[in-house]
Each structure stands twice: as C-alpha cells, then as structure tokens.
mmCIF file of C-alpha atoms in Angstrom:
data_model
loop_
_atom_site.group_PDB
_atom_site.id
_atom_site.type_symbol
_atom_site.label_atom_id
_atom_site.label_comp_id
_atom_site.label_asym_id
_atom_site.label_seq_id
_atom_site.Cartn_x
_atom_site.Cartn_y
_atom_site.Cartn_z
ATOM 1 C CA MET A 261 19.529 36.918 12.976
ATOM 2 C CA GLN A 262 20.086 33.406 11.713
ATOM 3 C CA TYR A 263 23.197 31.232 11.784
ATOM 4 C CA TRP A 264 24.552 28.930 9.073
ATOM 5 C CA LEU A 265 27.379 26.612 8.156
ATOM 6 C CA VAL A 266 28.877 26.367 4.675
ATOM 7 C CA LYS A 267 31.261 23.606 3.613
ATOM 8 C CA GLN A 268 33.992 23.761 1.022
ATOM 9 C CA GLU A 269 37.031 21.706 0.149
ATOM 10 C CA PRO A 270 40.020 23.909 1.018
ATOM 11 C CA GLU A 271 41.774 22.867 -2.194
ATOM 12 C CA ALA A 272 38.885 24.415 -4.161
ATOM 13 C CA TYR A 273 38.345 27.528 -2.005
ATOM 14 C CA SER A 274 39.675 27.931 1.528
ATOM 15 C CA TRP A 275 39.040 30.246 4.447
ATOM 16 C CA ASP A 276 42.361 31.911 3.637
ATOM 17 C CA ASP A 277 41.106 32.504 0.077
ATOM 18 C CA LEU A 278 38.002 34.224 1.452
ATOM 19 C CA VAL A 279 40.095 36.382 3.786
ATOM 20 C CA LYS A 280 42.395 37.332 0.892
ATOM 21 C CA ASP A 281 39.481 38.057 -1.471
ATOM 22 C CA GLY A 282 37.434 39.940 1.140
ATOM 23 C CA ARG A 283 34.179 38.665 -0.335
ATOM 24 C CA THR A 284 32.932 35.880 -2.584
ATOM 25 C CA ALA A 285 29.807 34.580 -4.273
ATOM 26 C CA TRP A 286 28.740 31.320 -2.646
ATOM 27 C CA ALA A 287 27.654 29.676 -5.876
ATOM 28 C CA GLY A 288 27.712 26.275 -7.521
ATOM 29 C CA VAL A 289 25.445 24.586 -4.971
ATOM 30 C CA ARG A 290 23.448 21.846 -6.682
ATOM 31 C CA ASN A 291 21.358 20.372 -3.879
ATOM 32 C CA PHE A 292 17.754 21.482 -3.382
ATOM 33 C CA THR A 293 17.902 21.598 0.426
ATOM 34 C CA ALA A 294 21.160 23.580 0.370
ATOM 35 C CA ARG A 295 19.685 25.884 -2.307
ATOM 36 C CA ASN A 296 16.657 26.542 -0.120
ATOM 37 C CA ASN A 297 18.985 27.303 2.788
ATOM 38 C CA LEU A 298 20.831 29.835 0.608
ATOM 39 C CA ARG A 299 17.489 31.434 -0.222
ATOM 40 C CA ALA A 300 16.662 31.714 3.490
ATOM 41 C CA MET A 301 19.892 33.579 4.312
ATOM 42 C CA LYS A 302 19.519 37.270 5.134
ATOM 43 C CA LYS A 303 22.054 40.088 4.984
ATOM 44 C CA GLY A 304 23.965 40.155 8.273
ATOM 45 C CA ASP A 305 23.424 36.470 9.127
ATOM 46 C CA LEU A 306 26.566 34.815 10.488
ATOM 47 C CA VAL A 307 28.124 31.813 8.773
ATOM 48 C CA LEU A 308 30.573 29.187 10.021
ATOM 49 C CA PHE A 309 33.087 28.392 7.269
ATOM 50 C CA TYR A 310 33.921 24.680 7.357
ATOM 51 C CA HIS A 311 36.757 22.977 5.482
ATOM 52 C CA SER A 312 35.503 19.606 4.264
ATOM 53 C CA VAL A 313 37.133 16.406 2.987
ATOM 54 C CA THR A 314 40.775 16.959 4.025
ATOM 55 C CA ASP A 315 41.005 19.351 6.984
ATOM 56 C CA LYS A 316 37.483 18.838 8.398
ATOM 57 C CA HIS A 317 37.271 21.852 10.675
ATOM 58 C CA VAL A 318 35.482 25.143 11.199
ATOM 59 C CA ALA A 319 38.078 27.748 10.236
ATOM 60 C CA GLY A 320 36.267 31.048 10.607
ATOM 61 C CA ILE A 321 33.158 33.183 10.777
ATOM 62 C CA ALA A 322 31.732 34.963 7.756
ATOM 63 C CA LYS A 323 28.620 37.030 7.230
ATOM 64 C CA VAL A 324 26.058 37.254 4.464
ATOM 65 C CA VAL A 325 26.616 40.529 2.589
ATOM 66 C CA LYS A 326 24.227 39.944 -0.340
ATOM 67 C CA GLU A 327 21.040 37.921 -0.168
ATOM 68 C CA SER A 328 19.964 35.222 -2.599
ATOM 69 C CA TYR A 329 20.190 35.885 -6.327
ATOM 70 C CA PRO A 330 20.271 33.635 -9.412
ATOM 71 C CA ASP A 331 23.475 31.567 -9.465
ATOM 72 C CA PRO A 332 25.614 32.920 -12.322
ATOM 73 C CA THR A 333 27.365 29.531 -12.679
ATOM 74 C CA ALA A 334 24.110 27.662 -13.392
ATOM 75 C CA GLU A 335 23.658 26.782 -17.052
ATOM 76 C CA GLU A 336 20.205 25.358 -16.392
ATOM 77 C CA GLY A 337 17.830 24.953 -13.492
ATOM 78 C CA ASP A 338 16.682 27.214 -10.694
ATOM 79 C CA TRP A 339 19.794 27.677 -8.527
ATOM 80 C CA SER A 340 20.779 30.445 -6.128
ATOM 81 C CA ALA A 341 23.872 32.106 -4.688
ATOM 82 C CA VAL A 342 24.647 34.546 -1.872
ATOM 83 C CA ASP A 343 27.699 36.679 -1.197
ATOM 84 C CA ILE A 344 29.674 36.214 2.008
ATOM 85 C CA ALA A 345 32.564 38.124 3.556
ATOM 86 C CA PRO A 346 34.990 37.123 6.323
ATOM 87 C CA VAL A 347 34.405 38.378 9.860
ATOM 88 C CA LYS A 348 36.924 36.569 12.042
ATOM 89 C CA SER A 349 39.204 33.544 12.072
ATOM 90 C CA LEU A 350 38.804 31.040 14.877
ATOM 91 C CA LYS A 351 41.814 31.120 17.187
ATOM 92 C CA ASN A 352 41.538 27.342 17.387
ATOM 93 C CA PRO A 353 39.845 25.671 14.405
ATOM 94 C CA ILE A 354 37.180 23.236 15.605
ATOM 95 C CA THR A 355 37.524 19.770 14.133
ATOM 96 C CA LEU A 356 34.716 17.441 13.164
ATOM 97 C CA ASP A 357 35.893 15.061 15.902
ATOM 98 C CA GLN A 358 35.519 17.836 18.497
ATOM 99 C CA ILE A 359 32.034 18.616 17.210
ATOM 100 C CA LYS A 360 30.999 14.956 17.342
ATOM 101 C CA ALA A 361 32.405 14.611 20.886
ATOM 102 C CA ASP A 362 30.513 17.640 22.227
ATOM 103 C CA LYS A 363 27.043 16.634 23.454
ATOM 104 C CA THR A 364 25.627 20.090 22.685
ATOM 105 C CA LEU A 365 26.703 19.817 19.026
ATOM 106 C CA GLN A 366 25.715 16.244 18.180
ATOM 107 C CA ASP A 367 22.462 17.368 16.530
ATOM 108 C CA MET A 368 24.157 19.721 14.093
ATOM 109 C CA LYS A 369 23.233 19.096 10.459
ATOM 110 C CA LEU A 370 26.993 18.787 9.838
ATOM 111 C CA VAL A 371 26.880 15.571 11.886
ATOM 112 C CA ARG A 372 23.393 14.367 10.868
ATOM 113 C CA GLN A 373 23.371 15.284 7.161
ATOM 114 C CA THR A 374 27.020 15.014 6.263
ATOM 115 C CA ARG A 375 26.667 15.765 2.548
ATOM 116 C CA LEU A 376 24.687 18.991 2.978
ATOM 117 C CA SER A 377 26.909 21.920 1.919
ATOM 118 C CA VAL A 378 24.784 24.734 3.375
ATOM 119 C CA SER A 379 22.939 24.130 6.623
ATOM 120 C CA PRO A 380 21.283 26.052 9.451
ATOM 121 C CA VAL A 381 22.936 26.217 12.864
ATOM 122 C CA THR A 382 21.141 27.137 16.090
ATOM 123 C CA LYS A 383 22.355 30.099 18.124
ATOM 124 C CA SER A 384 23.427 27.764 20.942
ATOM 125 C CA GLN A 385 25.418 25.599 18.491
ATOM 126 C CA PHE A 386 27.013 28.702 16.970
ATOM 127 C CA ASP A 387 27.914 30.037 20.437
ATOM 128 C CA GLN A 388 29.399 26.678 21.454
ATOM 129 C CA ILE A 389 31.612 26.596 18.341
ATOM 130 C CA LEU A 390 32.852 30.099 19.202
ATOM 131 C CA LYS A 391 33.500 29.036 22.783
ATOM 132 C CA LEU A 392 35.458 25.958 21.679
ATOM 133 C CA GLY A 393 37.363 28.089 19.175
ATOM 134 C CA ARG A 394 38.164 30.636 21.870
ATOM 135 C CA THR A 395 36.585 33.304 19.744
ATOM 136 C CA THR A 396 33.888 34.701 22.069
#
C-alpha cells in the first residue's frame, strides 16, 4: 500500500463535499509531477485530504477507489484522474503550522514542494498525521 496527499481549495471542493458525495473523480490536475503521482496510485491506497489556501489543514482520510484513467476534463494533452472516496474525518484537523513544527514531518512534499497538488507521503508521515489528528 502507498500513501498520498491531495490538496484542494475548500471553496472549490471541500472534505465535507467529498463526504456528502461519497466519491469523486480527482481530475483537473495540470502539473506533470502531480499527474505522474495520480498514475502511480493504486486501488486501496490511502490519501490525506488537505484544504489549501484558506484553511491549510489535513481534514480527513480518503482511499483510491478507481485507478488512473484519462481525465475527462482535459480538452487537450495527456492528463489523468483517479476516483477517491472518504474513509474517516480527522478528529482534530492538522494544520500546516503543526506539520512544519513536527520534526518527523518536515520532509513532507507538502512542506518542500508547496505547489504540488498530489504528492506521495511515507507510511511514517501518514501515521504521524493520524496520531496528531487523534485518529489512530
């Protein structure tokens, strides 16, 4: 199993939207590194859902329910999408400041490559987020 983090502005699509919808296509990604990360996702992989720009926190855990397929929103180019579904909300959302302050999380792509919308997370980083969120 692999672990990932996806970022989205909550005004565009929030964790609560995903919970309400039960599933969504993670589409519209237009960065080659993020696209390649989408293509590497496998069914059952766990995903941290991060609110970017305004709230700046990990809100919940999702899982990949459909592996990479051509992005239906792409009018041109070779872009991909996956489908994700909610698994669990974090009891305590973990803020970007908390992540930056935690020595075990300082190497997360979220901190190092701030504009990357889909990034891998190590198992130890994933477990630490769950611990901080009192979700384990």
